[in-house]
């Protein structure tokens, strides 16, 4: 793992570790804003309150036995994934230089959030569902638990889970045990770990990290923003990454195998990936895996004939709505380094 911070723990796997459809637990990326809490699962309870007819307090046994279990394969991704590419264009002080590995895919098991909300009697004017975790972050002023909210329309979709298992094993402490939210197709910050409370409300949560995960105008000061200045992030936008060869690699000239992944986000799928071995002057269409469902990445592969010397590899993707990645990081650069959807680029040196 490439570790950026030990406390709070922030780390991504090397690109080659993401070539499998399912990411092993020990190479699943970690993104945290506070220390990992230690929770006694036996005494833990989940509160469901707010705009509901029947507030609930549920133990793990209640969740396991009162609701049908459901499994969903889904890719989670940090909003700062591929920030390093933006930082090569223009520096972003104080932020981790995430490569393409702040994303991973797991088989999540638990209960449908929609079932729990139905049991609580969700009221018709509850437009947002807020989540509160047990991890307290010093980044907020004053310090507060990490939290997020999503619109009720997404929260009541069948794919959104309250998960207690990951890759058919008990959810690890590092990934949110005893219970976490999994919001497929949305940025990872909305999949709150160490879940303690679910609140139905008329407005989005006022938690520091709800609007903290927003794209600001390039000229904005991220430490001094006005309400409404940023665009709050939710669904992931189409993008792709090159996994092999890695950035700066030395490879033999001639036919070179290039592999990567693409992710469309929300309920879209990837329709096409093109790859170039000459910085985008010419392109070939990559072989693209079919999606298992709309909420997982799709791996792609192509063979390029590369000349001796330095060269730039480029990849771009389209989604099922015909949206395509923008060409330049200059188009999407922002002072927090979120949502890099520009073409994937890396430089390699080819030798004879």
Tab-separated table of N, CA and C in Angstrom, residues 202-315:
chain	number	residue	atom	x	y	z
A	202	UNK	N	-35.757	17.050	5.944
A	202	UNK	CA	-36.236	17.786	4.775
A	202	UNK	C	-35.100	18.369	3.963
A	203	UNK	N	-33.959	18.631	4.596
A	203	UNK	CA	-32.819	19.269	3.939
A	203	UNK	C	-31.591	18.364	4.033
A	204	UNK	N	-30.582	18.602	3.187
A	204	UNK	CA	-29.332	17.863	3.347
A	204	UNK	C	-28.725	18.115	4.725
A	205	UNK	N	-27.892	17.198	5.179
A	205	UNK	CA	-27.231	17.372	6.462
A	205	UNK	C	-26.350	18.619	6.453
A	206	UNK	N	-26.196	19.226	7.634
A	206	UNK	CA	-25.277	20.350	7.765
A	206	UNK	C	-23.903	19.892	8.243
A	207	UNK	N	-23.643	18.592	8.194
A	207	UNK	CA	-22.331	18.082	8.587
A	207	UNK	C	-21.228	18.727	7.755
A	208	UNK	N	-20.120	19.005	8.395
A	208	UNK	CA	-18.985	19.675	7.750
A	208	UNK	C	-18.571	18.992	6.455
A	209	UNK	N	-18.630	17.658	6.424
A	209	UNK	CA	-18.104	16.921	5.277
A	209	UNK	C	-19.104	16.781	4.128
A	210	UNK	N	-20.349	17.194	4.341
A	210	UNK	CA	-21.293	17.156	3.235
A	210	UNK	C	-20.910	18.184	2.172
A	211	UNK	N	-20.751	19.432	2.568
A	211	UNK	CA	-20.348	20.460	1.606
A	211	UNK	C	-18.831	20.526	1.455
A	212	UNK	N	-18.089	19.919	2.419
A	212	UNK	CA	-16.638	19.854	2.262
A	212	UNK	C	-16.231	19.083	1.023
A	213	UNK	N	-17.041	18.097	0.679
A	213	UNK	CA	-16.810	17.361	-0.568
A	213	UNK	C	-17.588	18.044	-1.684
A	214	UNK	N	-17.017	19.145	-2.158
A	214	UNK	CA	-17.628	19.903	-3.245
A	214	UNK	C	-16.529	20.434	-4.142
A	215	UNK	N	-16.878	20.699	-5.397
A	215	UNK	CA	-15.943	21.267	-6.363
A	215	UNK	C	-16.096	22.777	-6.345
A	216	UNK	N	-14.987	23.462	-6.046
A	216	UNK	CA	-14.976	24.915	-5.990
A	216	UNK	C	-14.473	25.496	-7.308
A	217	UNK	N	-14.810	26.747	-7.614
A	217	UNK	CA	-14.221	27.403	-8.781
A	217	UNK	C	-12.698	27.475	-8.629
A	218	UNK	N	-11.963	27.467	-9.733
A	218	UNK	CA	-10.489	27.479	-9.644
A	218	UNK	C	-9.925	28.622	-8.824
A	219	UNK	N	-10.591	29.764	-8.816
A	219	UNK	CA	-10.052	30.936	-8.109
A	219	UNK	C	-10.421	30.971	-6.634
A	220	UNK	N	-11.232	30.014	-6.149
A	220	UNK	CA	-11.727	30.046	-4.773
A	220	UNK	C	-10.626	29.671	-3.782
A	221	UNK	N	-10.750	30.173	-2.561
A	221	UNK	CA	-9.889	29.786	-1.451
A	221	UNK	C	-10.591	28.667	-0.688
A	222	UNK	N	-10.055	27.433	-0.710
A	222	UNK	CA	-10.764	26.322	-0.062
A	222	UNK	C	-10.895	26.475	1.445
A	223	UNK	N	-10.112	27.376	2.051
A	223	UNK	CA	-10.176	27.581	3.498
A	223	UNK	C	-11.111	28.723	3.874
A	224	UNK	N	-11.673	29.374	2.891
A	224	UNK	CA	-12.552	30.518	3.167
A	224	UNK	C	-13.609	30.587	2.072
A	225	UNK	N	-14.619	29.734	2.180
A	225	UNK	CA	-15.638	29.644	1.135
A	225	UNK	C	-16.976	30.168	1.645
A	226	UNK	N	-17.767	30.649	0.719
A	226	UNK	CA	-19.114	31.125	1.025
A	226	UNK	C	-20.123	30.010	0.789
A	227	UNK	N	-21.246	29.990	1.524
A	227	UNK	CA	-22.284	28.981	1.278
A	227	UNK	C	-22.730	29.004	-0.173
A	228	UNK	N	-22.820	27.830	-0.754
A	228	UNK	CA	-23.270	27.718	-2.127
A	228	UNK	C	-22.205	27.960	-3.165
A	229	UNK	N	-20.966	28.230	-2.718
A	229	UNK	CA	-19.908	28.535	-3.682
A	229	UNK	C	-19.474	27.297	-4.460
A	230	UNK	N	-19.534	26.133	-3.810
A	230	UNK	CA	-19.115	24.898	-4.458
A	230	UNK	C	-20.288	24.066	-4.939
A	231	UNK	N	-19.991	23.096	-5.769
A	231	UNK	CA	-20.990	22.126	-6.237
A	231	UNK	C	-20.810	20.855	-5.417
A	232	UNK	N	-21.778	20.539	-4.571
A	232	UNK	CA	-21.683	19.372	-3.703
A	232	UNK	C	-21.674	18.096	-4.546
A	233	UNK	N	-20.738	17.206	-4.217
A	233	UNK	CA	-20.543	16.008	-5.016
A	233	UNK	C	-21.481	14.889	-4.587
A	234	UNK	N	-21.953	14.148	-5.563
A	234	UNK	CA	-22.802	12.984	-5.320
A	234	UNK	C	-22.416	11.869	-6.261
A	235	UNK	N	-23.142	11.694	-7.374
A	235	UNK	CA	-22.805	10.642	-8.326
A	235	UNK	C	-21.416	10.838	-8.923
A	236	UNK	N	-20.725	9.722	-9.136
A	236	UNK	CA	-19.430	9.739	-9.821
A	236	UNK	C	-19.665	10.056	-11.294
A	237	UNK	N	-18.682	10.735	-11.910
A	237	UNK	CA	-18.742	11.080	-13.328
A	237	UNK	C	-17.788	10.188	-14.108
A	238	UNK	N	-18.094	9.937	-15.374
A	238	UNK	CA	-17.315	9.027	-16.214
A	238	UNK	C	-15.822	9.368	-16.184
A	239	UNK	N	-15.011	8.356	-15.981
A	239	UNK	CA	-13.566	8.529	-16.055
A	239	UNK	C	-12.915	7.159	-16.217
A	240	UNK	N	-11.616	7.159	-16.462
A	240	UNK	CA	-10.875	5.901	-16.550
A	240	UNK	C	-9.470	6.114	-16.026
A	241	UNK	N	-8.739	5.023	-15.836
A	241	UNK	CA	-7.354	5.078	-15.373
A	241	UNK	C	-6.564	3.977	-16.071
A	242	UNK	N	-5.273	4.243	-16.264
A	242	UNK	CA	-4.351	3.238	-16.791
A	242	UNK	C	-3.657	2.582	-15.599
A	243	UNK	N	-3.719	1.257	-15.522
A	243	UNK	CA	-3.124	0.527	-14.411
A	243	UNK	C	-1.760	-0.064	-14.757
A	244	UNK	N	-1.623	-0.544	-15.975
A	244	UNK	CA	-0.338	-1.098	-16.438
A	244	UNK	C	-0.114	-0.703	-17.881
A	245	UNK	N	1.116	-0.253	-18.236
A	245	UNK	CA	2.255	-0.041	-17.342
A	245	UNK	C	1.999	1.121	-16.390
A	246	UNK	N	2.853	1.229	-15.359
A	246	UNK	CA	2.687	2.300	-14.391
A	246	UNK	C	3.432	3.558	-14.831
A	247	UNK	N	3.070	4.660	-14.191
A	247	UNK	CA	3.667	5.951	-14.532
A	247	UNK	C	5.187	5.888	-14.394
A	248	UNK	N	5.905	6.323	-15.439
A	248	UNK	CA	7.358	6.355	-15.413
A	248	UNK	C	8.041	5.032	-15.678
A	249	UNK	N	7.277	3.993	-16.042
A	249	UNK	CA	7.872	2.671	-16.257
A	249	UNK	C	8.777	2.668	-17.484
A	250	UNK	N	9.739	1.756	-17.488
A	250	UNK	CA	10.572	1.494	-18.653
A	250	UNK	C	10.132	0.165	-19.248
A	251	UNK	N	9.746	0.188	-20.510
A	251	UNK	CA	9.203	-0.999	-21.164
A	251	UNK	C	9.910	-1.201	-22.501
A	252	UNK	N	9.944	-2.437	-23.025
A	252	UNK	CA	10.549	-2.665	-24.341
A	252	UNK	C	9.735	-1.971	-25.432
A	253	UNK	N	10.417	-1.427	-26.426
A	253	UNK	CA	9.718	-0.876	-27.584
A	253	UNK	C	9.017	-1.996	-28.336
A	254	UNK	N	7.972	-1.643	-29.061
A	254	UNK	CA	7.212	-2.634	-29.810
A	254	UNK	C	5.845	-2.850	-29.190
A	255	UNK	N	5.217	-3.987	-29.448
A	255	UNK	CA	3.880	-4.251	-28.920
A	255	UNK	C	3.878	-4.213	-27.385
A	256	UNK	N	3.013	-3.393	-26.832
A	256	UNK	CA	2.947	-3.198	-25.380
A	256	UNK	C	1.511	-3.359	-24.914
A	257	UNK	N	1.322	-4.208	-23.912
A	257	UNK	CA	-0.014	-4.459	-23.371
A	257	UNK	C	-0.359	-3.349	-22.380
A	258	UNK	N	-1.490	-2.684	-22.591
A	258	UNK	CA	-1.949	-1.597	-21.731
A	258	UNK	C	-3.304	-2.002	-21.150
A	259	UNK	N	-3.435	-1.871	-19.830
A	259	UNK	CA	-4.688	-2.260	-19.172
A	259	UNK	C	-5.129	-1.151	-18.216
A	260	UNK	N	-6.400	-1.136	-17.903
A	260	UNK	CA	-6.926	-0.152	-16.970
A	260	UNK	C	-8.358	-0.456	-16.616
A	261	UNK	N	-8.996	0.495	-15.949
A	261	UNK	CA	-10.417	0.366	-15.635
A	261	UNK	C	-11.123	1.655	-16.018
A	262	UNK	N	-12.418	1.574	-16.179
A	262	UNK	CA	-13.266	2.738	-16.376
A	262	UNK	C	-14.491	2.582	-15.487
A	263	UNK	N	-15.021	3.703	-15.028
A	263	UNK	CA	-16.178	3.701	-14.134
A	263	UNK	C	-17.093	4.836	-14.556
A	264	UNK	N	-18.364	4.513	-14.780
A	264	UNK	CA	-19.302	5.520	-15.276
A	264	UNK	C	-19.985	6.284	-14.150
A	265	UNK	N	-20.288	5.614	-13.025
A	265	UNK	CA	-20.941	6.271	-11.910
A	265	UNK	C	-22.452	6.229	-11.986
A	266	UNK	N	-23.070	6.472	-10.812
A	266	UNK	CA	-24.517	6.436	-10.645
A	266	UNK	C	-25.074	5.134	-11.202
A	267	UNK	N	-26.055	5.186	-12.113
A	267	UNK	CA	-26.586	3.939	-12.673
A	267	UNK	C	-26.224	3.797	-14.144
A	268	UNK	N	-25.140	4.469	-14.574
A	268	UNK	CA	-24.695	4.383	-15.957
A	268	UNK	C	-23.656	3.271	-16.112
A	269	UNK	N	-23.353	2.909	-17.342
A	269	UNK	CA	-22.290	1.961	-17.618
A	269	UNK	C	-21.318	2.577	-18.619
A	270	UNK	N	-20.126	1.984	-18.717
A	270	UNK	CA	-19.123	2.440	-19.674
A	270	UNK	C	-19.444	1.823	-21.028
A	271	UNK	N	-19.485	2.646	-22.053
A	271	UNK	CA	-19.841	2.170	-23.396
A	271	UNK	C	-18.619	1.954	-24.281
A	272	UNK	N	-17.523	2.696	-24.024
A	272	UNK	CA	-16.381	2.612	-24.932
A	272	UNK	C	-15.154	3.214	-24.266
A	273	UNK	N	-13.982	2.643	-24.550
A	273	UNK	CA	-12.696	3.189	-24.115
A	273	UNK	C	-11.762	3.205	-25.313
A	274	UNK	N	-11.121	4.348	-25.558
A	274	UNK	CA	-10.100	4.479	-26.603
A	274	UNK	C	-8.745	4.696	-25.942
A	275	UNK	N	-7.686	4.182	-26.579
A	275	UNK	CA	-6.338	4.276	-26.026
A	275	UNK	C	-5.395	4.770	-27.121
A	276	UNK	N	-4.449	5.632	-26.719
A	276	UNK	CA	-3.477	6.190	-27.652
A	276	UNK	C	-2.072	5.980	-27.113
A	277	UNK	N	-1.141	5.681	-28.023
A	277	UNK	CA	0.257	5.542	-27.655
A	277	UNK	C	1.102	6.712	-28.100
A	278	UNK	N	0.479	7.769	-28.607
A	278	UNK	CA	1.246	8.925	-29.079
A	278	UNK	C	0.640	10.237	-28.590
A	279	UNK	N	0.151	10.225	-27.358
A	279	UNK	CA	-0.354	11.457	-26.771
A	279	UNK	C	-1.705	11.913	-27.276
A	280	UNK	N	-2.417	11.053	-28.025
A	280	UNK	CA	-3.746	11.395	-28.508
A	280	UNK	C	-3.821	11.745	-29.973
A	281	UNK	N	-2.711	11.566	-30.712
A	281	UNK	CA	-2.754	11.828	-32.162
A	281	UNK	C	-3.521	10.752	-32.900
A	282	UNK	N	-3.332	9.496	-32.492
A	282	UNK	CA	-4.070	8.375	-33.079
A	282	UNK	C	-4.608	7.509	-31.951
A	283	UNK	N	-5.699	6.795	-32.240
A	283	UNK	CA	-6.386	6.019	-31.204
A	283	UNK	C	-6.740	4.627	-31.708
A	284	UNK	N	-6.821	3.682	-30.763
A	284	UNK	CA	-7.436	2.392	-31.054
A	284	UNK	C	-8.495	2.138	-29.984
A	285	UNK	N	-9.479	1.350	-30.350
A	285	UNK	CA	-10.542	1.040	-29.398
A	285	UNK	C	-10.124	-0.151	-28.546
A	286	UNK	N	-10.243	-0.015	-27.234
A	286	UNK	CA	-9.839	-1.075	-26.313
A	286	UNK	C	-10.929	-2.132	-26.192
A	287	UNK	N	-10.514	-3.346	-25.853
A	287	UNK	CA	-11.470	-4.387	-25.473
A	287	UNK	C	-11.981	-4.064	-24.073
A	288	UNK	N	-13.286	-4.067	-23.906
A	288	UNK	CA	-13.917	-3.606	-22.674
A	288	UNK	C	-14.776	-4.709	-22.075
A	289	UNK	N	-14.557	-5.000	-20.784
A	289	UNK	CA	-15.382	-5.988	-20.097
A	289	UNK	C	-16.821	-5.500	-19.990
A	290	UNK	N	-17.752	-6.418	-20.098
A	290	UNK	CA	-19.155	-6.072	-19.870
A	290	UNK	C	-19.365	-5.780	-18.388
A	291	UNK	N	-20.286	-4.898	-18.048
A	291	UNK	CA	-20.514	-4.583	-16.634
A	291	UNK	C	-21.269	-5.712	-15.930
A	292	UNK	N	-20.859	-6.017	-14.699
A	292	UNK	CA	-21.641	-6.962	-13.894
A	292	UNK	C	-22.960	-6.324	-13.493
A	293	UNK	N	-22.903	-5.042	-13.191
A	293	UNK	CA	-24.085	-4.240	-12.884
A	293	UNK	C	-23.671	-2.780	-13.088
A	294	UNK	N	-24.578	-1.823	-12.965
A	294	UNK	CA	-24.190	-0.430	-13.227
A	294	UNK	C	-23.256	0.174	-12.182
A	295	UNK	N	-22.954	-0.543	-11.091
A	295	UNK	CA	-22.242	0.083	-9.971
A	295	UNK	C	-20.822	-0.442	-9.805
A	296	UNK	N	-20.305	-1.113	-10.841
A	296	UNK	CA	-18.932	-1.616	-10.743
A	296	UNK	C	-18.087	-1.069	-11.891
A	297	UNK	N	-16.784	-1.048	-11.644
A	297	UNK	CA	-15.858	-0.675	-12.711
A	297	UNK	C	-15.874	-1.712	-13.826
A	298	UNK	N	-15.341	-1.338	-14.976
A	298	UNK	CA	-15.166	-2.249	-16.107
A	298	UNK	C	-13.704	-2.164	-16.535
A	299	UNK	N	-13.032	-3.303	-16.567
A	299	UNK	CA	-11.640	-3.324	-16.993
A	299	UNK	C	-11.558	-3.336	-18.513
A	300	UNK	N	-10.472	-2.788	-19.028
A	300	UNK	CA	-10.262	-2.742	-20.470
A	300	UNK	C	-8.798	-3.083	-20.756
A	301	UNK	N	-8.513	-3.420	-22.012
A	301	UNK	CA	-7.151	-3.796	-22.400
A	301	UNK	C	-6.940	-3.504	-23.881
A	302	UNK	N	-5.705	-3.174	-24.244
A	302	UNK	CA	-5.360	-2.904	-25.636
A	302	UNK	C	-3.873	-3.178	-25.814
A	303	UNK	N	-3.459	-3.409	-27.049
A	303	UNK	CA	-2.047	-3.572	-27.370
A	303	UNK	C	-1.626	-2.435	-28.292
A	304	UNK	N	-0.625	-1.673	-27.849
A	304	UNK	CA	-0.109	-0.548	-28.611
A	304	UNK	C	1.313	-0.858	-29.067
A	305	UNK	N	1.671	-0.436	-30.267
A	305	UNK	CA	3.046	-0.569	-30.759
A	305	UNK	C	3.764	0.749	-30.483
A	306	UNK	N	4.718	0.698	-29.542
A	306	UNK	CA	5.367	1.913	-29.067
A	306	UNK	C	6.787	2.018	-29.626
A	307	UNK	N	7.189	3.226	-30.062
A	307	UNK	CA	8.550	3.424	-30.560
A	307	UNK	C	9.528	3.599	-29.407
A	308	UNK	N	10.818	3.470	-29.701
A	308	UNK	CA	11.828	3.708	-28.686
A	308	UNK	C	11.810	5.178	-28.251
A	309	UNK	N	12.127	5.416	-26.984
A	309	UNK	CA	12.125	6.768	-26.448
A	309	UNK	C	10.955	7.003	-25.516
A	310	UNK	N	10.775	8.251	-25.114
A	310	UNK	CA	9.676	8.595	-24.229
A	310	UNK	C	8.381	8.773	-24.988
A	311	UNK	N	7.300	8.338	-24.398
A	311	UNK	CA	5.996	8.482	-25.052
A	311	UNK	C	4.913	8.654	-23.994
A	312	UNK	N	3.800	9.256	-24.397
A	312	UNK	CA	2.672	9.473	-23.504
A	312	UNK	C	1.535	8.542	-23.893
A	313	UNK	N	1.088	7.733	-22.926
A	313	UNK	CA	-0.091	6.892	-23.111
A	313	UNK	C	-1.314	7.655	-22.623
A	314	UNK	N	-2.403	7.549	-23.374
A	314	UNK	CA	-3.623	8.279	-23.044
A	314	UNK	C	-4.812	7.334	-23.194
A	315	UNK	N	-5.787	7.474	-22.304
A	315	UNK	CA	-7.032	6.708	-22.424
A	315	UNK	C	-8.204	7.638	-22.139
